[in-house]
């Protein structure tokens, strides 16, 4: 098996980069491993060790950040700290700093760590987060408020309001957070995900991921066995659909699931901006002139002349540009809807090729009066330079 | 009778998958169990061991960097920042001997031979699913896309 050879090159490549530390702190080695090891699983295991150590591991992590910068800290480490329930003033202070740093890629995960621990002092952050441009931050804000403000009706109402969030990922996760607390107020939003497996954006079948999450959580939280909805057995799927429909209608009697899963017509071109700082942006342009915003496309304008929007062949090619840590912009142009793209670029901040960036600016200017031009321009500001 | 037998054989042949035709697999089935180190893996995944499969997902690097790679991860997360994938949500992929690939944008399909089982290094399970890649099928809206 060729994959057995993966190890050697990566391990040696990574181990050479380890700077010596003038300290006897036993957690320095774990931090080094959690950040620099060539193996994903080893990084995760080391991160878990740090998370379990709590306050004791914080000085070593701070030393590493001082020496290498915050951007060196990988998602695996922050996620391990966030998922842990180990409490302590040092670890909570570290997570508070990270969650409050808009430039930190993994600030949402850090906020999630405060939310899961129910850190009372972070309540103002949770309240602010629930209106943040980043969908992940809004979700963690909701989690935090539901944890620290359980008896506060106003806070709970603010969380419930996110059931109407523009982003379907937020709607589902807030609904699940409420369900976890015995509140079925988001049943309709859970139904939206369960019955929305066919939803796509460009080549990404994101609806299937949301449906899988919704089905799994319905099983875990509500004890509802509806997994067959996603399977190939049509009879079992129909039975499971009936069970899920009845469950949703128990909370929302007027709810009717979509009659059948129908794939949306694929767009001619699309732009995807993932930004943990400024929030994600999704833009689809369809062959009939509809321009839609959002992961779940909402038409914002219809244009008569698509030639104003479709880029020329200067963009043709398929490539990833720069080292993508978290945020990226993706441009996708099909020759005809549904066909493999003639232009497909994914780029890190500061690495967007000139013609792609110029076309994106043109697109933002063309859509200036639709409400989507300005958000796109704001996000392009992040990608125009490497100062991300 | 002879003609009937021949017809039945022909029908049976049509119904059977062609020997080299890869089996389509998705992340939902690979990750629909809670993995615990050392556990006996479910039969529906162990039966895929050394089988030729086709699977869709998103390419990612195991370590940060740029340029073509010989090894990469296949995950079921378009962004890569919504959470940390579990070991049963990752395929550790190796390109054919001597070949490299760019990390392609968007969803891709891979065809290759899947190896199922814990790989342990330094007392740490580093992989459950490894794929020897035969070919990368970059394309729009390909594959099942379902998963965790």
XYZ file of C-alpha atoms in Angstrom:
536
model
C 0.000 0.000 0.000
C 1.463 3.288 -1.108
C -0.138 5.177 1.759
C 2.082 3.360 4.235
C 4.905 5.463 2.876
C 3.144 8.706 3.725
C 4.648 8.767 7.154
C 8.318 9.055 6.579
C 8.506 12.137 4.423
C 6.044 14.076 6.486
C 7.519 13.126 9.811
C 11.016 14.077 8.814
C 9.825 17.259 7.134
C 7.998 18.301 10.264
C 10.564 17.297 12.845
C 13.248 19.442 11.304
C 11.270 22.579 12.022
C 11.146 22.216 15.767
C 12.940 24.970 17.597
C 14.599 24.164 20.886
C 12.885 25.543 23.983
C 14.837 26.800 26.926
C 12.401 25.472 29.446
C 11.643 22.376 31.435
C 7.898 22.612 30.872
C 6.780 19.080 29.924
C 3.954 20.514 27.838
C 6.305 22.202 25.387
C 6.754 18.887 23.576
C 3.016 18.370 23.365
C 2.538 21.855 21.921
C 5.230 21.184 19.335
C 3.551 17.953 18.377
C 0.078 19.491 18.330
C 1.239 22.226 15.981
C 3.975 20.828 13.792
C 3.701 17.058 13.589
C 3.288 15.819 10.049
C 0.546 13.450 11.029
C -2.961 14.815 11.481
C -3.915 12.152 14.031
C -0.768 12.742 16.101
C -1.483 16.485 16.136
C -4.980 15.707 17.348
C -3.768 13.315 20.035
C -1.258 15.865 21.313
C -3.929 18.549 21.286
C -6.143 16.281 23.354
C -3.376 15.906 25.914
C -3.089 19.684 26.203
C -6.842 20.056 26.508
C -6.994 17.518 29.307
C -4.197 19.324 31.128
C -6.155 22.580 31.174
C -4.451 25.429 33.023
C -1.169 23.544 33.339
C -0.679 23.531 29.567
C -1.480 27.197 29.003
C 2.035 28.631 29.621
C 3.478 26.321 26.962
C 0.822 27.352 24.467
C 1.383 31.025 25.205
C 5.125 30.600 24.722
C 4.536 28.994 21.349
C 2.255 31.807 20.219
C 4.778 34.400 21.394
C 7.487 32.709 19.361
C 5.554 31.786 16.220
C 2.454 33.944 16.086
C -1.186 33.092 16.556
C -1.685 31.989 12.950
C 0.578 29.017 13.663
C -2.026 27.541 15.998
C -4.007 24.909 14.056
C -7.700 24.143 14.187
C -7.011 20.740 15.745
C -5.576 22.361 18.877
C -8.273 24.989 19.331
C -10.995 22.452 18.646
C -9.570 20.088 21.274
C -9.524 22.907 23.828
C -13.053 23.882 22.807
C -14.500 20.381 23.114
C -12.949 19.808 26.546
C -14.887 20.431 29.722
C -11.763 21.086 31.791
C -12.213 24.430 33.496
C -9.688 26.838 34.989
C -8.854 30.530 34.979
C -5.854 30.205 32.691
C -7.485 28.163 29.953
C -10.615 30.309 30.077
C -8.542 33.480 29.832
C -6.711 32.050 26.822
C -9.950 31.102 25.079
C -11.401 34.534 25.875
C -8.407 36.238 24.255
C -8.625 34.052 21.182
C -12.394 34.409 20.846
C -12.054 38.177 21.092
C -9.425 38.397 18.365
C -11.218 39.000 15.052
C -8.052 38.209 13.154
C -7.771 34.729 14.648
C -8.958 32.081 12.201
C -10.382 29.858 14.905
C -12.086 32.464 17.087
C -15.438 30.674 16.675
C -14.011 27.460 18.082
C -12.507 29.415 20.984
C -15.905 30.967 21.694
C -17.391 27.487 21.530
C -14.978 26.453 24.264
C -16.281 29.225 26.500
C -19.856 28.321 25.589
C -19.465 24.628 26.401
C -17.860 25.482 29.726
C -20.637 27.944 30.516
C -18.204 30.732 31.357
C -20.427 33.385 32.915
C -17.944 36.162 32.283
C -18.195 35.555 28.555
C -21.880 36.427 28.400
C -21.272 39.838 26.759
C -19.261 38.028 24.077
C -22.070 35.546 23.523
C -24.589 38.378 23.222
C -22.438 40.207 20.692
C -21.597 37.022 18.814
C -25.190 36.193 18.035
C -25.218 39.073 15.556
C -21.736 38.486 14.122
C -21.166 38.228 10.342
C -19.571 34.786 10.831
C -22.146 32.005 10.903
C -19.944 29.906 13.166
C -19.656 32.769 15.633
C -23.443 33.218 15.659
C -23.893 29.517 16.410
C -21.408 29.594 19.294
C -22.993 32.779 20.621
C -26.321 30.959 20.699
C -24.724 27.979 22.416
C -23.187 30.256 25.029
C -26.378 32.163 25.760
C -28.358 28.959 26.120
C -25.738 27.725 28.590
C -25.259 30.783 30.814
C -28.645 32.451 30.501
C -31.000 29.522 30.807
C -33.542 31.422 32.909
C -33.334 34.644 30.948
C -36.325 34.759 28.618
C -34.978 37.708 26.683
C -31.706 35.909 25.963
C -33.535 32.752 24.939
C -35.759 34.808 22.655
C -32.670 36.251 20.985
C -31.447 32.724 20.350
C -34.841 31.670 19.002
C -34.735 34.615 16.620
C -31.760 32.944 14.900
C -34.177 30.253 13.731
C -34.897 32.856 11.055
C -31.225 33.367 10.222
C -30.411 33.864 6.533
C -27.928 30.997 6.740
C -29.536 27.533 6.795
C -26.551 26.131 8.717
C -27.319 28.509 11.581
C -31.040 27.756 11.491
C -30.406 24.018 11.840
C -27.779 24.257 14.563
C -29.794 26.696 16.674
C -32.785 24.390 16.304
C -30.658 21.464 17.501
C -29.267 23.470 20.431
C -32.833 24.263 21.480
C -33.899 20.657 21.012
C -31.038 19.511 23.204
C -32.620 21.629 25.929
C -36.070 20.149 25.390
C -37.327 23.037 23.255
C -38.878 21.851 19.992
C -39.379 25.379 18.664
C -36.961 24.693 15.831
C -38.725 21.557 14.566
C -39.577 23.239 11.265
C -35.934 24.151 10.708
C -34.882 20.589 11.483
C -37.468 19.379 8.984
C -36.014 21.797 6.445
C -32.667 20.033 6.792
C -34.007 16.475 6.972
C -35.981 16.967 3.775
C -33.415 19.183 2.104
C -30.695 16.702 1.246
C -30.828 17.646 -2.437
C -29.682 21.213 -1.842
C -26.447 22.127 -3.569
C -24.172 25.075 -4.142
C -22.071 24.805 -7.290
C -20.521 21.328 -6.992
C -21.038 21.048 -3.250
C -23.925 18.878 -2.068
C -24.060 20.645 1.268
C -27.712 19.730 1.799
C -26.723 16.080 2.178
C -24.312 16.967 5.007
C -26.985 18.995 6.783
C -29.528 16.210 6.353
C -27.096 13.668 7.781
C -26.460 15.889 10.801
C -30.168 16.496 11.343
C -31.043 12.823 11.072
C -28.210 11.799 13.408
C -29.202 14.382 16.012
C -32.880 13.454 15.794
C -31.808 9.925 16.605
C -29.525 11.007 19.458
C -31.693 13.665 21.074
C -35.251 12.656 20.240
C -34.746 8.905 19.797
C -36.254 9.105 16.321
C -35.048 6.421 13.915
C -35.321 8.210 10.572
C -31.940 7.400 9.060
C -33.646 5.464 6.257
C -34.640 8.811 4.729
C -31.117 9.027 3.372
C -30.884 5.414 2.250
C -31.639 3.674 -1.016
C -34.562 1.578 0.244
C -37.553 3.536 -1.063
C -40.122 1.847 1.169
C -38.054 2.375 4.303
C -37.369 5.968 3.248
C -41.082 6.658 2.810
C -41.790 5.210 6.235
C -39.035 7.299 7.802
C -40.293 10.421 6.026
C -43.717 9.851 7.565
C -42.169 9.491 11.034
C -40.110 12.660 10.587
C -43.083 14.584 9.202
C -45.252 13.577 12.150
C -42.510 14.653 14.547
C -42.173 18.090 12.939
C -45.936 18.525 12.788
C -46.103 17.796 16.508
C -44.525 21.223 17.010
C -45.552 22.903 13.764
C -48.958 21.480 12.720
C -49.070 23.357 9.425
C -45.700 21.990 8.291
C -45.662 20.141 4.995
C -42.428 18.578 3.747
C -41.464 19.167 0.139
C -43.229 16.658 -2.114
C -40.000 15.382 -3.616
C -36.367 16.262 -3.511
C -35.704 18.220 -6.642
C -32.250 19.301 -7.599
C -31.899 22.951 -8.352
C -30.710 23.737 -11.865
C -26.953 24.182 -11.668
C -25.702 27.734 -12.009
C -23.598 29.021 -14.846
C -21.157 30.631 -12.489
C -20.672 31.071 -8.796
C -18.561 32.807 -6.207
C -17.918 31.415 -2.752
C -16.160 33.424 -0.083
C -15.378 31.713 3.196
C -14.312 34.197 5.795
C -14.194 33.523 9.498
C -13.767 37.258 10.011
C -16.310 38.766 7.641
C -18.690 35.879 7.217
C -19.298 33.612 4.252
C -20.776 34.804 0.983
C -22.337 32.670 -1.717
C -23.339 33.994 -5.117
C -24.898 32.050 -7.991
C -25.671 33.240 -11.497
C -28.053 31.081 -13.494
C -28.315 30.766 -17.262
C -31.748 32.416 -17.249
C -30.268 35.597 -15.778
C -31.188 35.071 -12.134
C -28.555 36.197 -9.677
C -28.959 34.615 -6.254
C -27.289 35.095 -2.903
C -26.829 32.586 -0.134
C -25.990 28.951 0.349
C -29.692 28.318 -0.156
C -29.965 30.646 -3.153
C -32.313 33.624 -2.831
C -32.747 35.598 -6.047
C -31.649 39.184 -5.619
C -31.854 40.388 -9.206
C -32.471 39.192 -12.737
C -30.237 40.502 -15.468
C -31.064 40.674 -19.160
C -27.525 40.565 -20.457
C -25.426 37.839 -18.869
C -22.412 38.769 -20.947
C -21.809 41.598 -18.474
C -21.192 39.035 -15.745
C -19.606 36.028 -17.451
C -15.817 36.288 -17.506
C -13.752 35.857 -20.639
C -11.242 33.098 -21.215
C -8.544 34.913 -19.234
C -9.850 33.098 -16.184
C -9.881 29.636 -17.755
C -8.075 26.944 -15.789
C -8.409 24.952 -12.594
C -6.104 25.726 -9.678
C -5.696 26.382 -5.999
C -3.651 29.486 -5.206
C -1.654 30.105 -2.048
C -1.633 28.288 1.279
C -5.217 28.127 2.456
C -5.430 27.922 6.225
C -9.079 28.786 6.648
C -10.445 31.660 4.580
C -10.666 31.389 0.806
C -12.440 32.707 -2.249
C -13.630 30.336 -4.960
C -14.698 31.219 -8.475
C -16.487 28.683 -10.643
C -17.531 29.164 -14.257
C -19.187 26.471 -16.379
C -19.250 26.532 -20.165
C -22.854 25.352 -19.865
C -24.757 24.628 -16.643
C -23.944 21.235 -15.170
C -20.794 20.735 -17.188
C -17.335 20.620 -15.577
C -16.073 24.152 -15.055
C -13.860 25.914 -17.557
C -12.632 28.218 -14.808
C -12.298 27.018 -11.239
C -10.060 28.888 -8.819
C -9.711 28.675 -5.076
C -7.384 31.179 -3.464
C -6.064 32.221 -0.080
C -5.999 35.866 0.998
C -3.270 37.660 -0.923
C -3.024 34.884 -3.519
C -5.958 35.652 -5.806
C -4.648 35.834 -9.395
C -4.896 39.326 -10.892
C -7.492 38.511 -13.602
C -9.697 36.710 -11.073
C -9.532 39.603 -8.632
C -10.280 42.145 -11.359
C -13.279 40.130 -12.522
C -14.568 39.840 -8.947
C -14.276 43.600 -8.528
C -16.156 44.104 -11.783
C -18.837 41.695 -10.603
C -19.192 43.528 -7.291
C -19.486 46.851 -9.104
C -22.065 45.463 -11.542
C -24.152 44.123 -8.665
C -23.650 47.251 -6.586
C -27.341 48.093 -6.347
C -28.564 44.594 -5.580
C -27.425 44.476 -1.993
C -24.760 41.903 -2.718
C -22.145 44.120 -4.362
C -21.161 45.840 -1.130
C -20.743 42.649 0.940
C -18.665 41.190 -1.868
C -16.492 44.300 -2.017
C -15.939 44.156 1.752
C -14.788 40.562 1.530
C -12.579 41.200 -1.471
C -10.749 43.735 0.666
C -9.561 40.838 2.797
C -8.401 38.840 -0.208
C -6.680 41.612 -2.121
C -3.688 41.530 0.208
C -1.947 38.950 2.310
C -2.755 40.991 5.411
C -5.538 38.621 6.370
C -34.073 -25.091 -22.866
C -30.597 -24.334 -24.099
C -31.698 -20.955 -25.314
C -33.400 -20.241 -22.010
C -30.256 -21.192 -20.092
C -28.146 -19.010 -22.301
C -30.565 -16.150 -21.790
C -30.474 -16.607 -18.029
C -26.705 -16.637 -18.043
C -26.687 -13.495 -20.134
C -29.158 -11.808 -17.779
C -27.139 -12.848 -14.756
C -24.031 -11.425 -16.351
C -25.816 -8.143 -16.917
C -26.955 -8.019 -13.307
C -23.482 -8.610 -11.882
C -21.146 -5.643 -11.552
C -18.275 -5.667 -14.002
C -15.192 -6.921 -12.191
C -13.229 -3.696 -12.532
C -16.134 -1.345 -12.033
C -15.459 0.573 -8.830
C -18.047 0.473 -6.092
C -19.429 3.897 -5.231
C -18.891 4.667 -1.559
C -19.811 7.758 0.416
C -18.676 9.346 3.650
C -22.051 8.725 5.248
C -21.497 4.966 5.196
C -17.814 5.188 6.141
C -18.537 7.326 9.185
C -21.913 6.134 10.446
C -20.403 4.560 13.572
C -18.667 5.969 16.615
C -15.054 5.016 16.216
C -13.157 4.017 19.323
C -9.503 3.067 19.130
C -8.994 -0.683 19.002
C -12.612 -1.486 18.216
C -13.706 -4.080 15.725
C -14.738 -2.081 12.704
C -18.250 -2.676 11.322
C -18.614 -5.262 8.584
C -19.994 -2.758 6.098
C -16.643 -0.972 6.108
C -14.287 -3.940 6.499
C -15.891 -5.569 3.469
C -14.530 -2.645 1.431
C -10.933 -3.559 2.304
C -8.811 -3.818 -0.838
C -11.835 -3.062 -2.994
C -11.845 -0.695 -5.935
C -14.046 2.248 -5.017
C -15.201 5.636 -6.264
C -15.776 8.356 -3.678
C -16.428 12.096 -3.774
C -15.095 14.694 -1.389
C -12.802 17.643 -0.939
C -9.024 17.515 -1.111
C -7.005 18.844 1.809
C -3.382 18.837 2.833
C -2.244 16.924 5.869
C 0.254 19.696 6.548
C -0.051 23.322 5.491
C 1.766 24.362 2.359
C 1.575 24.958 -1.359
C 2.374 23.114 -4.544
C 1.738 19.596 -5.819
C 1.510 16.697 -3.410
C 1.977 12.963 -3.495
C -0.277 12.427 -0.478
C -3.422 14.237 0.582
C -6.594 13.882 2.614
C -10.091 13.492 1.256
C -12.713 14.933 3.592
C -16.397 15.744 3.421
C -16.219 19.386 4.399
C -16.123 22.091 1.763
C -14.647 24.641 4.125
C -12.451 22.676 6.471
C -13.143 25.077 9.306
C -16.489 23.886 10.578
C -14.990 21.202 12.741
C -12.243 18.659 13.016
C -12.992 15.512 11.040
C -12.861 12.260 12.945
C -10.626 9.442 11.787
C -13.540 7.656 10.141
C -14.313 10.831 8.223
C -10.943 11.011 6.462
C -9.372 9.097 3.597
C -5.585 9.251 3.531
C -4.817 9.202 -0.170
C -1.659 8.323 -2.066
C -1.141 9.183 -5.717
C 0.189 6.527 -8.117
C 3.904 5.909 -7.765
C 5.900 8.847 -9.039
C 2.865 11.067 -9.623
C 1.799 14.228 -7.874
C -1.329 16.340 -7.960
C -2.310 19.865 -7.142
C -4.892 20.255 -4.396
C -7.894 20.825 -6.644
C -10.671 23.235 -5.735
C -14.216 22.046 -5.157
C -15.651 18.574 -5.063
C -13.775 15.793 -6.813
C -14.226 12.069 -7.288
C -11.448 9.575 -6.697
C -11.154 6.058 -8.011
C -8.753 3.750 -6.282
C -8.173 0.840 -3.938
C -9.376 1.311 -0.384
C -7.544 -0.166 2.580
C -9.537 -0.421 5.799
C -7.983 -0.878 9.229
C -6.117 0.917 11.952
C -2.623 2.056 11.083
C -0.621 2.652 14.235
C 2.542 4.654 14.628
C 4.160 5.496 17.937
C 1.142 4.065 19.779
C -1.180 6.407 17.916
C -3.772 5.362 15.354
C -2.980 7.604 12.430
C -5.425 6.322 9.830
C -8.432 4.065 9.331
C -9.017 4.499 5.624
C -6.226 4.700 3.067
C -6.753 4.987 -0.648
C -4.283 4.167 -3.365
C -5.511 6.567 -6.021
C -5.847 5.346 -9.593
C -7.422 8.473 -10.972
C -8.913 11.792 -10.011
C -12.176 12.657 -11.665
C -12.568 16.368 -11.263
C -16.019 17.402 -12.202
C -19.137 19.234 -11.405
C -21.778 17.779 -9.093
C -20.301 14.312 -9.241
C -20.767 11.574 -6.695
C -23.245 11.155 -3.896
C -21.999 13.966 -1.727
C -23.675 12.601 1.338
C -21.809 12.326 4.543
C -21.347 13.643 7.977
